[in-house]
PDB file of C-alpha atoms in Angstrom:
ATOM      1  CA  MET A 169      -3.499  11.367 -21.750  1.00 28.00           C
ATOM      2  CA  ASP A 170      -3.929  12.517 -18.196  1.00 33.00           C
ATOM      3  CA  THR A 171      -1.580  10.534 -16.240  1.00 35.00           C
ATOM      4  CA  ALA A 172      -2.595  11.844 -12.565  1.00 39.00           C
ATOM      5  CA  LYS A 173      -5.585   9.567 -13.038  1.00 40.00           C
ATOM      6  CA  ASN A 174      -3.926   6.871 -14.051  1.00 42.00           C
ATOM      7  CA  GLN A 175      -1.499   6.207 -11.636  1.00 74.00           C
ATOM      8  CA  ARG A 176       0.187   2.452 -11.810  1.00 89.00           C
ATOM      9  CA  ILE A 177      -0.305   2.291  -7.437  1.00 95.00           C
ATOM     10  CA  LEU A 178      -1.455   4.477  -5.051  1.00 97.00           C
ATOM     11  CA  THR A 179      -1.384   3.870  -0.886  1.00 97.00           C
ATOM     12  CA  LEU A 180      -4.019   4.642   2.083  1.00 95.00           C
ATOM     13  CA  VAL A 181      -4.540   4.629   5.207  1.00 95.00           C
ATOM     14  CA  TRP A 182      -7.386   5.133   7.663  1.00 92.00           C
ATOM     15  CA  ALA A 183      -5.141   7.501   9.972  1.00 90.00           C
ATOM     16  CA  PRO A 184      -4.093  11.344  10.214  1.00 87.00           C
ATOM     17  CA  SER A 185      -0.439   9.877   9.641  1.00 82.00           C
ATOM     18  CA  GLU A 186       1.437   6.210  10.044  1.00 83.00           C
ATOM     19  CA  THR A 187       5.430   6.222   9.096  1.00 80.00           C
ATOM     20  CA  ARG A 188       5.651   2.143   8.442  1.00 82.00           C
ATOM     21  CA  THR A 189       3.060   3.250   5.166  1.00 87.00           C
ATOM     22  CA  ALA A 190       4.615   6.528   4.283  1.00 88.00           C
ATOM     23  CA  ASN A 191       7.943   4.866   4.263  1.00 84.00           C
ATOM     24  CA  TYR A 192       7.089   1.767   1.825  1.00 88.00           C
ATOM     25  CA  ALA A 193       5.026   4.470   0.101  1.00 91.00           C
ATOM     26  CA  ARG A 194       8.791   5.971  -0.460  1.00 89.00           C
ATOM     27  CA  GLN A 195      10.039   2.842  -1.458  1.00 88.00           C
ATOM     28  CA  LEU A 196       7.218   2.138  -3.981  1.00 91.00           C
ATOM     29  CA  ASN A 197       7.200   5.548  -5.711  1.00 91.00           C
ATOM     30  CA  SER A 198       3.724   6.026  -4.707  1.00 94.00           C
ATOM     31  CA  PRO A 199       1.604   8.570  -3.741  1.00 95.00           C
ATOM     32  CA  LEU A 200       0.338   8.315  -0.479  1.00 95.00           C
ATOM     33  CA  TYR A 201      -3.367   9.479   1.078  1.00 96.00           C
ATOM     34  CA  PHE A 202      -3.661  10.066   4.579  1.00 95.00           C
ATOM     35  CA  ILE A 203      -7.746   9.435   5.083  1.00 94.00           C
ATOM     36  CA  HIS A 204      -9.453  10.709   8.095  1.00 88.00           C
ATOM     37  CA  TYR A 205     -11.648  12.492   9.549  1.00 85.00           C
ATOM     38  CA  LEU A 206     -12.929  13.416  13.281  1.00 68.00           C
ATOM     39  CA  LEU A 207     -10.840  12.550  16.885  1.00 67.00           C
ATOM     40  CA  TYR A 208      -7.665   9.842  16.530  1.00 64.00           C
ATOM     41  CA  LYS A 209      -8.398   6.465  18.967  1.00 59.00           C
ATOM     42  CA  ARG A 210     -11.914   7.271  19.367  1.00 64.00           C
ATOM     43  CA  PRO A 211     -14.036   4.507  19.501  1.00 65.00           C
ATOM     44  CA  TRP A 212     -17.136   6.133  20.303  1.00 58.00           C
ATOM     45  CA  ILE A 213     -17.399   8.097  16.769  1.00 66.00           C
ATOM     46  CA  ALA A 214     -15.631   5.460  14.804  1.00 70.00           C
ATOM     47  CA  PRO A 215     -18.700   4.847  12.985  1.00 76.00           C
ATOM     48  CA  PHE A 216     -19.109   8.259  11.879  1.00 81.00           C
ATOM     49  CA  LYS A 217     -15.784   8.725  10.522  1.00 85.00           C
ATOM     50  CA  TYR A 218     -15.598   5.244   9.103  1.00 87.00           C
ATOM     51  CA  LEU A 219     -18.496   6.715   6.916  1.00 92.00           C
ATOM     52  CA  LEU A 220     -17.292   9.805   5.993  1.00 93.00           C
ATOM     53  CA  GLN A 221     -13.244   7.979   5.160  1.00 94.00           C
ATOM     54  CA  ALA A 222     -15.195   5.360   3.326  1.00 96.00           C
ATOM     55  CA  ALA A 223     -16.793   8.006   0.758  1.00 96.00           C
ATOM     56  CA  LYS A 224     -13.152   9.853   0.721  1.00 96.00           C
ATOM     57  CA  THR A 225     -11.535   6.765   0.055  1.00 97.00           C
ATOM     58  CA  PHE A 226     -14.190   6.005  -3.023  1.00 98.00           C
ATOM     59  CA  GLN A 227     -13.041   9.601  -4.179  1.00 97.00           C
ATOM     60  CA  VAL A 228      -9.629   9.496  -4.068  1.00 97.00           C
ATOM     61  CA  LEU A 229      -9.812   5.752  -5.397  1.00 98.00           C
ATOM     62  CA  PHE A 230     -11.968   6.535  -8.769  1.00 97.00           C
ATOM     63  CA  LYS A 231     -10.291   9.746  -9.478  1.00 96.00           C
ATOM     64  CA  ASN A 232      -6.795   8.622  -9.658  1.00 95.00           C
ATOM     65  CA  ARG A 233      -8.142   4.796 -10.807  1.00 96.00           C
ATOM     66  CA  PRO A 234      -5.070   3.043  -9.574  1.00 97.00           C
ATOM     67  CA  ARG A 235      -3.863  -0.836 -10.554  1.00 96.00           C
ATOM     68  CA  VAL A 236      -3.001  -1.678  -7.861  1.00 98.00           C
ATOM     69  CA  VAL A 237      -3.659  -0.337  -3.973  1.00 98.00           C
ATOM     70  CA  TYR A 238      -1.530  -0.578  -0.798  1.00 97.00           C
ATOM     71  CA  VAL A 239      -3.781  -0.276   1.627  1.00 98.00           C
ATOM     72  CA  THR A 240      -3.056  -0.839   5.622  1.00 95.00           C
ATOM     73  CA  ASN A 241      -5.435  -2.750   8.173  1.00 93.00           C
ATOM     74  CA  PRO A 242      -6.723  -1.317  10.630  1.00 90.00           C
ATOM     75  CA  PRO A 243      -9.516  -0.682  10.662  1.00 92.00           C
ATOM     76  CA  VAL A 244     -10.706  -3.280   8.235  1.00 95.00           C
ATOM     77  CA  PHE A 245     -12.998  -0.925   6.566  1.00 95.00           C
ATOM     78  CA  ALA A 246     -10.545   0.616   4.840  1.00 96.00           C
ATOM     79  CA  PRO A 247      -9.440  -2.894   2.903  1.00 97.00           C
ATOM     80  CA  LEU A 248     -13.233  -3.568   2.333  1.00 97.00           C
ATOM     81  CA  CYS A 249     -13.524  -0.203   0.386  1.00 98.00           C
ATOM     82  CA  VAL A 250     -10.735  -1.389  -1.403  1.00 98.00           C
ATOM     83  CA  LEU A 251     -11.754  -4.749  -2.364  1.00 98.00           C
ATOM     84  CA  VAL A 252     -15.200  -2.973  -3.465  1.00 98.00           C
ATOM     85  CA  TYR A 253     -13.256  -0.733  -5.695  1.00 98.00           C
ATOM     86  CA  CYS A 254     -11.166  -3.415  -7.082  1.00 98.00           C
ATOM     87  CA  LYS A 255     -14.109  -5.545  -8.036  1.00 97.00           C
ATOM     88  CA  LEU A 256     -15.308  -2.799 -10.188  1.00 97.00           C
ATOM     89  CA  THR A 257     -12.272  -1.975 -11.652  1.00 97.00           C
ATOM     90  CA  GLY A 258     -10.348  -5.529 -12.057  1.00 96.00           C
ATOM     91  CA  ALA A 259      -7.510  -3.933  -9.870  1.00 97.00           C
ATOM     92  CA  GLN A 260      -5.720  -5.523  -7.263  1.00 97.00           C
ATOM     93  CA  PHE A 261      -4.743  -4.701  -4.290  1.00 98.00           C
ATOM     94  CA  VAL A 262      -1.953  -5.423  -1.142  1.00 98.00           C
ATOM     95  CA  MET A 263      -3.370  -5.532   2.577  1.00 98.00           C
ATOM     96  CA  ASP A 264      -0.773  -4.970   5.238  1.00 96.00           C
ATOM     97  CA  THR A 265      -2.119  -5.873   8.352  1.00 95.00           C
ATOM     98  CA  HIS A 266      -0.478  -4.473  11.676  1.00 88.00           C
ATOM     99  CA  PRO A 267      -0.411  -7.621  14.088  1.00 84.00           C
ATOM    100  CA  PRO A 268      -2.475  -6.114  17.262  1.00 81.00           C
ATOM    101  CA  SER A 269      -5.624  -6.543  14.400  1.00 87.00           C
ATOM    102  CA  LEU A 270      -4.931 -10.234  14.559  1.00 89.00           C
ATOM    103  CA  TYR A 271      -5.047 -10.186  18.170  1.00 84.00           C
ATOM    104  CA  ALA A 272      -6.031  -7.009  20.859  1.00 81.00           C
ATOM    105  CA  ASP A 273      -9.096  -7.318  22.219  1.00 81.00           C
ATOM    106  CA  ARG A 274     -10.254  -4.007  20.682  1.00 80.00           C
ATOM    107  CA  TRP A 275      -9.771  -5.499  17.332  1.00 84.00           C
ATOM    108  CA  ARG A 276     -10.993  -9.620  17.674  1.00 89.00           C
ATOM    109  CA  TRP A 277     -14.814  -8.668  16.716  1.00 90.00           C
ATOM    110  CA  SER A 278     -13.065  -7.836  12.977  1.00 91.00           C
ATOM    111  CA  VAL A 279     -10.563 -10.655  12.683  1.00 95.00           C
ATOM    112  CA  PRO A 280     -13.733 -12.356  10.297  1.00 95.00           C
ATOM    113  CA  LEU A 281     -13.747  -9.937   8.511  1.00 96.00           C
ATOM    114  CA  GLN A 282      -9.868  -9.680   8.208  1.00 96.00           C
ATOM    115  CA  ARG A 283      -9.943 -13.119   7.027  1.00 97.00           C
ATOM    116  CA  PHE A 284     -12.386 -12.679   4.263  1.00 98.00           C
ATOM    117  CA  VAL A 285     -10.839  -9.678   2.636  1.00 98.00           C
ATOM    118  CA  SER A 286      -7.407 -11.232   2.917  1.00 98.00           C
ATOM    119  CA  ARG A 287      -8.670 -13.961   0.535  1.00 98.00           C
ATOM    120  CA  PHE A 288      -8.790 -11.052  -2.672  1.00 98.00           C
ATOM    121  CA  ALA A 289      -5.628  -9.652  -1.850  1.00 98.00           C
ATOM    122  CA  MET A 290      -2.643 -10.119  -4.395  1.00 97.00           C
ATOM    123  CA  MET A 291      -0.608 -10.044  -1.190  1.00 97.00           C
ATOM    124  CA  ASN A 292      -0.812  -9.529   2.340  1.00 97.00           C
ATOM    125  CA  VAL A 293       2.012  -7.861   4.108  1.00 96.00           C
ATOM    126  CA  THR A 294       2.550  -8.375   7.648  1.00 94.00           C
ATOM    127  CA  ASP A 295       5.870  -8.484   9.671  1.00 87.00           C
ATOM    128  CA  GLN A 296       6.144 -11.489  11.921  1.00 88.00           C
ATOM    129  CA  GLU A 297       6.404 -15.208  10.367  1.00 88.00           C
ATOM    130  CA  ARG A 298       3.558 -16.616  12.515  1.00 89.00           C
ATOM    131  CA  PHE A 299       1.151 -13.983  11.187  1.00 93.00           C
ATOM    132  CA  LYS A 300       2.260 -15.162   7.919  1.00 95.00           C
ATOM    133  CA  ALA A 301       1.356 -18.690   8.812  1.00 95.00           C
ATOM    134  CA  LEU A 302      -2.259 -17.766  10.226  1.00 96.00           C
ATOM    135  CA  PHE A 303      -2.961 -15.698   6.193  1.00 97.00           C
ATOM    136  CA  GLU A 304      -1.623 -18.720   5.024  1.00 97.00           C
ATOM    137  CA  SER A 305      -4.182 -20.692   6.696  1.00 97.00           C
ATOM    138  CA  TRP A 306      -6.828 -18.410   5.666  1.00 97.00           C
ATOM    139  CA  GLY A 307      -6.610 -19.592   2.394  1.00 97.00           C
ATOM    140  CA  ALA A 308      -3.989 -15.826   1.373  1.00 97.00           C
ATOM    141  CA  LYS A 309      -1.048 -15.507   0.228  1.00 97.00           C
ATOM    142  CA  ALA A 310       1.572 -13.643   2.733  1.00 97.00           C
ATOM    143  CA  LEU A 311       4.773 -12.175   2.626  1.00 93.00           C
ATOM    144  CA  VAL A 312       6.976 -11.462   5.468  1.00 92.00           C
ATOM    145  CA  LEU A 313       7.909  -7.300   5.638  1.00 90.00           C
ATOM    146  CA  GLU A 314       9.325  -6.035   8.555  1.00 83.00           C
ATOM    147  CA  ASN A 315       9.911  -2.301   9.302  1.00 77.00           C
ATOM    148  CA  PRO A 316      13.096  -1.482   6.935  1.00 74.00           C
ATOM    149  CA  PRO A 317      15.982   0.280   9.188  1.00 74.00           C
ATOM    150  CA  LYS A 318      15.647   4.129   8.280  1.00 79.00           C
ATOM    151  CA  THR A 319      18.193   6.347   7.388  1.00 84.00           C
ATOM    152  CA  PRO A 320      16.524   9.600   9.039  1.00 86.00           C
ATOM    153  CA  GLN A 321      17.074  12.955   6.992  1.00 86.00           C
ATOM    154  CA  PHE A 322      16.478  15.810  10.082  1.00 88.00           C
ATOM    155  CA  ASN A 323      18.061  18.488  11.310  1.00 88.00           C
ATOM    156  CA  ALA A 324      20.008  17.211  14.392  1.00 88.00           C
ATOM    157  CA  VAL A 325      20.150  19.580  17.577  1.00 88.00           C
ATOM    158  CA  LYS A 326      22.149  18.469  20.686  1.00 85.00           C
ATOM    159  CA  ASN A 327      20.467  18.652  23.874  1.00 82.00           C
ATOM    160  CA  GLU A 328      22.757  19.594  26.761  1.00 80.00           C
ATOM    161  CA  GLU A 329      19.634  19.430  29.437  1.00 87.00           C
ATOM    162  CA  HIS A 330      20.502  16.884  32.249  1.00 84.00           C
ATOM    163  CA  ALA A 331      23.880  16.301  30.572  1.00 85.00           C
ATOM    164  CA  ASP A 332      24.832  14.943  34.052  1.00 88.00           C
ATOM    165  CA  ARG A 333      22.522  11.909  33.513  1.00 95.00           C
ATOM    166  CA  PHE A 334      21.873   8.970  31.671  1.00 98.00           C
ATOM    167  CA  LYS A 335      18.945  10.283  29.229  1.00 98.00           C
ATOM    168  CA  VAL A 336      16.875   7.345  28.265  1.00 98.00           C
ATOM    169  CA  ALA A 337      13.821   7.945  25.382  1.00 98.00           C
ATOM    170  CA  VAL A 338      10.624   6.422  26.330  1.00 99.00           C
ATOM    171  CA  VAL A 339       8.663   5.684  23.000  1.00 98.00           C
ATOM    172  CA  ASN A 340       4.977   5.950  24.240  1.00 98.00           C
ATOM    173  CA  THR A 341       1.599   6.517  23.194  1.00 96.00           C
ATOM    174  CA  PHE A 342      -0.180   5.830  26.464  1.00 96.00           C
ATOM    175  CA  ALA A 343      -1.925   2.748  24.913  1.00 93.00           C
ATOM    176  CA  VAL A 344      -3.256  -0.081  26.852  1.00 92.00           C
ATOM    177  CA  ASP A 345      -0.418  -2.293  26.729  1.00 94.00           C
ATOM    178  CA  GLU A 346       1.730   0.247  27.270  1.00 97.00           C
ATOM    179  CA  PRO A 347       3.602  -0.160  31.283  1.00 97.00           C
ATOM    180  CA  LEU A 348       3.851   3.483  31.560  1.00 98.00           C
ATOM    181  CA  ASP A 349       3.016   3.237  35.386  1.00 97.00           C
ATOM    182  CA  ILE A 350       6.186   1.020  36.109  1.00 98.00           C
ATOM    183  CA  ILE A 351       8.550   3.237  34.299  1.00 98.00           C
ATOM    184  CA  LEU A 352       7.092   5.985  36.622  1.00 98.00           C
ATOM    185  CA  GLU A 353       8.167   3.788  39.294  1.00 98.00           C
ATOM    186  CA  ALA A 354      11.089   2.633  38.775  1.00 98.00           C
ATOM    187  CA  ALA A 355      12.765   6.136  37.699  1.00 98.00           C
ATOM    188  CA  LYS A 356      12.140   7.157  41.160  1.00 98.00           C
ATOM    189  CA  LYS A 357      14.988   4.747  42.158  1.00 98.00           C
ATOM    190  CA  LEU A 358      17.388   5.793  38.973  1.00 98.00           C
ATOM    191  CA  PRO A 359      17.731   9.400  40.072  1.00 97.00           C
ATOM    192  CA  ASP A 360      20.877   9.427  37.821  1.00 97.00           C
ATOM    193  CA  ALA A 361      19.073   8.913  34.660  1.00 98.00           C
ATOM    194  CA  HIS A 362      16.340  11.240  33.094  1.00 98.00           C
ATOM    195  CA  PHE A 363      13.186   9.517  31.543  1.00 98.00           C
ATOM    196  CA  TYR A 364      11.921  11.248  28.297  1.00 98.00           C
ATOM    197  CA  ILE A 365       8.261   9.974  27.873  1.00 98.00           C
ATOM    198  CA  THR A 366       6.740  10.628  24.754  1.00 98.00           C
ATOM    199  CA  GLY A 367       2.693  10.710  23.360  1.00 97.00           C
ATOM    200  CA  ASP A 368      -0.020  12.903  23.650  1.00 96.00           C
ATOM    201  CA  LYS A 369      -0.739  14.497  26.937  1.00 96.00           C
ATOM    202  CA  GLY A 370      -3.965  15.072  26.677  1.00 94.00           C
ATOM    203  CA  LEU A 371      -4.190  11.141  26.391  1.00 95.00           C
ATOM    204  CA  ALA A 372      -2.472  10.584  29.956  1.00 96.00           C
ATOM    205  CA  LYS A 373      -4.828   9.302  33.382  1.00 94.00           C
ATOM    206  CA  PRO A 374      -5.539  11.869  36.034  1.00 95.00           C
ATOM    207  CA  GLY A 375      -2.874  12.693  38.035  1.00 95.00           C
ATOM    208  CA  VAL A 376      -0.146  10.760  35.597  1.00 96.00           C
ATOM    209  CA  ILE A 377       1.989  13.666  34.296  1.00 96.00           C
ATOM    210  CA  GLU A 378       0.973  15.665  37.953  1.00 96.00           C
ATOM    211  CA  ASN A 379       2.527  12.767  40.162  1.00 96.00           C
ATOM    212  CA  ALA A 380       5.255  11.748  38.082  1.00 97.00           C
ATOM    213  CA  PRO A 381       8.961  11.668  39.666  1.00 98.00           C
ATOM    214  CA  ASP A 382      11.471  14.963  39.343  1.00 96.00           C
ATOM    215  CA  ASN A 383      13.712  13.087  36.619  1.00 97.00           C
ATOM    216  CA  VAL A 384      10.904  12.315  34.391  1.00 98.00           C
ATOM    217  CA  SER A 385       9.657  15.144  31.370  1.00 97.00           C
ATOM    218  CA  PHE A 386       6.837  14.381  29.139  1.00 98.00           C
ATOM    219  CA  THR A 387       7.534  15.825  25.635  1.00 97.00           C
ATOM    220  CA  GLY A 388       3.922  15.515  23.624  1.00 97.00           C
ATOM    221  CA  TYR A 389       3.447  13.783  20.793  1.00 96.00           C
ATOM    222  CA  LEU A 390       6.595  14.493  18.580  1.00 96.00           C
ATOM    223  CA  ARG A 391       6.924  14.578  15.076  1.00 92.00           C
ATOM    224  CA  GLY A 392       9.506  14.930  12.210  1.00 92.00           C
ATOM    225  CA  ASP A 393      12.574  16.581  13.224  1.00 95.00           C
ATOM    226  CA  ASP A 394      11.518  16.836  17.318  1.00 96.00           C
ATOM    227  CA  TYR A 395      11.120  13.361  17.736  1.00 96.00           C
ATOM    228  CA  TRP A 396      14.802  12.047  15.723  1.00 97.00           C
ATOM    229  CA  ASN A 397      16.133  14.835  17.972  1.00 96.00           C
ATOM    230  CA  LEU A 398      14.963  13.024  21.153  1.00 97.00           C
ATOM    231  CA  LEU A 399      15.916   9.496  20.306  1.00 97.00           C
ATOM    232  CA  ASN A 400      19.528  10.513  18.723  1.00 96.00           C
ATOM    233  CA  ASN A 401      20.008  12.331  22.011  1.00 96.00           C
ATOM    234  CA  ALA A 402      19.949   9.846  24.385  1.00 97.00           C
ATOM    235  CA  ARG A 403      21.866   7.486  25.407  1.00 97.00           C
ATOM    236  CA  ALA A 404      18.928   4.603  25.356  1.00 98.00           C
ATOM    237  CA  VAL A 405      15.458   4.269  24.069  1.00 98.00           C
ATOM    238  CA  MET A 406      12.671   2.439  25.737  1.00 99.00           C
ATOM    239  CA  VAL A 407      10.071   0.866  23.845  1.00 98.00           C
ATOM    240  CA  LEU A 408       7.522  -1.668  26.708  1.00 98.00           C
ATOM    241  CA  THR A 409       4.461  -3.785  25.817  1.00 97.00           C
ATOM    242  CA  THR A 410       2.285  -6.132  27.156  1.00 95.00           C
ATOM    243  CA  TYR A 411       1.495  -7.534  23.755  1.00 89.00           C
ATOM    244  CA  PRO A 412       3.377 -10.562  23.078  1.00 87.00           C
ATOM    245  CA  TYR A 413       3.571 -10.440  19.283  1.00 84.00           C
ATOM    246  CA  SER A 414       3.811  -6.515  18.788  1.00 85.00           C
ATOM    247  CA  LEU A 415       7.126  -5.314  16.604  1.00 82.00           C
ATOM    248  CA  LEU A 416       7.607  -1.874  18.228  1.00 91.00           C
ATOM    249  CA  GLY A 417       8.191   0.908  15.515  1.00 88.00           C
ATOM    250  CA  GLY A 418      10.163   2.888  18.375  1.00 94.00           C
ATOM    251  CA  ALA A 419      12.864   0.351  18.774  1.00 95.00           C
ATOM    252  CA  GLN A 420      13.466  -0.340  15.104  1.00 92.00           C
ATOM    253  CA  ASP A 421      13.791   3.643  15.115  1.00 94.00           C
ATOM    254  CA  SER A 422      15.928   3.545  17.846  1.00 96.00           C
ATOM    255  CA  VAL A 423      18.103   0.906  15.411  1.00 95.00           C
ATOM    256  CA  SER A 424      18.415   3.553  12.714  1.00 93.00           C
ATOM    257  CA  LEU A 425      20.250   5.774  14.904  1.00 95.00           C
ATOM    258  CA  HIS A 426      22.788   3.329  16.371  1.00 95.00           C
ATOM    259  CA  VAL A 427      21.255   3.750  20.000  1.00 97.00           C
ATOM    260  CA  PRO A 428      20.944   1.141  22.219  1.00 98.00           C
ATOM    261  CA  ILE A 429      17.288  -0.354  23.363  1.00 98.00           C
ATOM    262  CA  ILE A 430      15.711  -1.575  26.875  1.00 99.00           C
ATOM    263  CA  LEU A 431      12.896  -3.625  25.874  1.00 98.00           C
ATOM    264  CA  SER A 432       9.827  -6.141  27.392  1.00 98.00           C
ATOM    265  CA  ASP A 433      11.131  -9.148  27.781  1.00 97.00           C
ATOM    266  CA  GLN A 434       8.608 -10.420  24.800  1.00 95.00           C
ATOM    267  CA  PRO A 435       8.653 -13.720  21.887  1.00 90.00           C
ATOM    268  CA  VAL A 436       8.727 -11.447  18.964  1.00 89.00           C
ATOM    269  CA  LEU A 437      11.345  -8.978  20.316  1.00 94.00           C
ATOM    270  CA  ARG A 438      13.600 -11.189  21.623  1.00 94.00           C
ATOM    271  CA  GLU A 439      13.062 -12.930  18.010  1.00 90.00           C
ATOM    272  CA  TYR A 440      13.777  -9.548  15.806  1.00 92.00           C
ATOM    273  CA  PHE A 441      16.450  -7.819  18.873  1.00 95.00           C
ATOM    274  CA  THR A 442      19.387 -10.235  18.750  1.00 95.00           C
ATOM    275  CA  SER A 443      21.814  -7.672  19.886  1.00 96.00           C
ATOM    276  CA  GLY A 444      21.967  -4.313  21.425  1.00 97.00           C
ATOM    277  CA  THR A 445      19.627  -4.628  23.497  1.00 98.00           C
ATOM    278  CA  VAL A 446      18.915  -5.095  27.223  1.00 98.00           C
ATOM    279  CA  PHE A 447      15.239  -7.059  27.523  1.00 98.00           C
ATOM    280  CA  VAL A 448      13.653  -6.758  30.746  1.00 98.00           C
ATOM    281  CA  GLU A 449      10.556  -8.159  33.036  1.00 98.00           C
ATOM    282  CA  ASN A 450       7.444  -5.806  33.048  1.00 98.00           C
ATOM    283  CA  THR A 451       8.393  -4.545  37.012  1.00 98.00           C
ATOM    284  CA  THR A 452       9.464  -2.201  38.459  1.00 98.00           C
ATOM    285  CA  GLU A 453      12.891  -3.839  39.261  1.00 98.00           C
ATOM    286  CA  GLY A 454      13.188  -5.119  36.182  1.00 98.00           C
ATOM    287  CA  ILE A 455      13.435  -1.899  34.526  1.00 98.00           C
ATOM    288  CA  VAL A 456      15.496  -0.624  37.204  1.00 98.00           C
ATOM    289  CA  GLN A 457      17.690  -4.018  36.627  1.00 98.00           C
ATOM    290  CA  GLY A 458      17.435  -3.165  32.630  1.00 98.00           C
ATOM    291  CA  VAL A 459      18.595   0.576  32.825  1.00 98.00           C
ATOM    292  CA  ARG A 460      21.444  -0.197  34.893  1.00 98.00           C
ATOM    293  CA  HIS A 461      23.446  -2.882  32.405  1.00 98.00           C
ATOM    294  CA  MET A 462      22.749  -0.855  29.984  1.00 98.00           C
ATOM    295  CA  ILE A 463      24.676   1.972  31.739  1.00 98.00           C
ATOM    296  CA  GLU A 464      27.675  -0.793  32.830  1.00 98.00           C
ATOM    297  CA  ASN A 465      27.518  -1.984  29.529  1.00 98.00           C
ATOM    298  CA  GLU A 466      26.816   1.305  27.173  1.00 97.00           C
ATOM    299  CA  GLU A 467      29.644   1.237  24.989  1.00 96.00           C
ATOM    300  CA  GLN A 468      29.203  -2.604  23.646  1.00 97.00           C
ATOM    301  CA  LEU A 469      25.455  -2.391  23.226  1.00 98.00           C
ATOM    302  CA  LYS A 470      26.122   0.316  20.649  1.00 96.00           C
ATOM    303  CA  ARG A 471      28.572  -1.612  18.578  1.00 96.00           C
ATOM    304  CA  GLU A 472      25.884  -4.495  18.945  1.00 97.00           C
ATOM    305  CA  VAL A 473      22.933  -2.234  17.757  1.00 96.00           C
ATOM    306  CA  THR A 474      24.960  -1.234  14.836  1.00 94.00           C
ATOM    307  CA  GLU A 475      25.401  -4.982  13.404  1.00 95.00           C
ATOM    308  CA  LEU A 476      22.327  -5.394  14.039  1.00 95.00           C
ATOM    309  CA  ARG A 477      21.147  -2.886  11.482  1.00 93.00           C
ATOM    310  CA  GLN A 478      22.748  -3.859   8.780  1.00 91.00           C
ATOM    311  CA  ILE A 479      21.412  -7.485   9.332  1.00 91.00           C
ATOM    312  CA  HIS A 480      18.297  -6.396   9.187  1.00 90.00           C
ATOM    313  CA  ARG A 481      18.741  -4.195   6.147  1.00 89.00           C
ATOM    314  CA  ASP A 482      19.517  -6.805   4.310  1.00 89.00           C
ATOM    315  CA  LYS A 483      16.958  -9.119   5.175  1.00 87.00           C
ATOM    316  CA  TRP A 484      14.483  -6.799   4.210  1.00 88.00           C
ATOM    317  CA  GLU A 485      15.973  -5.413   0.650  1.00 89.00           C
ATOM    318  CA  HIS A 486      15.456  -9.213  -0.128  1.00 90.00           C
ATOM    319  CA  ASN A 487      11.872  -9.597   1.069  1.00 90.00           C
ATOM    320  CA  PHE A 488      11.359  -6.517  -0.837  1.00 92.00           C
ATOM    321  CA  GLN A 489      12.284  -7.031  -4.388  1.00 92.00           C
ATOM    322  CA  GLN A 490       9.340  -9.985  -3.640  1.00 91.00           C
ATOM    323  CA  LEU A 491       6.632  -7.414  -3.536  1.00 92.00           C
ATOM    324  CA  LEU A 492       8.254  -5.240  -6.061  1.00 92.00           C
ATOM    325  CA  THR A 493       8.287  -7.972  -8.342  1.00 93.00           C
ATOM    326  CA  LEU A 494       5.059  -9.088  -8.206  1.00 92.00           C
ATOM    327  CA  ILE A 495       3.165  -5.487  -8.246  1.00 92.00           C
ATOM    328  CA  GLU A 496       5.498  -4.790 -11.665  1.00 91.00           C
ATOM    329  CA  ALA A 497       3.790  -7.613 -13.371  1.00 90.00           C
ATOM    330  CA  VAL A 498       0.322  -6.057 -13.013  1.00 90.00           C
ATOM    331  CA  LYS A 499      -0.763  -5.164 -16.358  1.00 77.00           C
TER     332      LYS A 499
END
């Protein structure tokens, strides 16, 4: 028997990379396919690349013929393709939905499609109780799985640059919900701190990088060791959002490294990050006060974030076992 073409489970995501899905694929001992063509996050070419990605998805699925497919949403067309495959073969699928697809303006048009697809999934995975309740109100099955605290494996390199300043790593992607402008204004008022801001510099608005204060460095988009070393060398990690229900992966990565966090004061973040965290208003003065509070209470916050990591590790292992049991029951 050709076992390569009779895999029990297969994981796929329509993106060039995606940390959450990659981690779950490892936990599930599943082959992982990143299916993506053309430019990333460019809405005007989406119809063209979605056609290419749909064709590739069907090729991968019918070649490997998995009994269970773990698929990430958005975009909703990825699980739609998986649904078609499952209807034709009798396979089943798990849809892992990232919450912004349920409330962000750019995905609002797709919510009816998500509701439709979710009812056919053997399980819908989301990272918050409020969205689990939403799926269940649609008549779909749902399970809460937050991102688990990671144990990142990387070649640690000490960065002695700006050793006399309080280093803040800002996990940023130049997305619409990230208030970068107020971070730059706050940096001007915090000369004793240095801010390392991530993200593809090609996505920055004109003049943002050129006019940034001297205590700000734009790192570009970081992966692997470069990303983990940035966070590991920081004395605090900052991740801000204007979305009320976005559970920020960069903040969870910081917990994995026992580095305290500065976060926007949003409902879901308060629920998850119950210690080791400074919450700030999305204002210049709010950030300034938050960084100063972090500097003054650094040691206590470091102890707290270590305890927080273990709490979420225990919770995640319990919930993940429920998903694993469900998948293993598929014949």
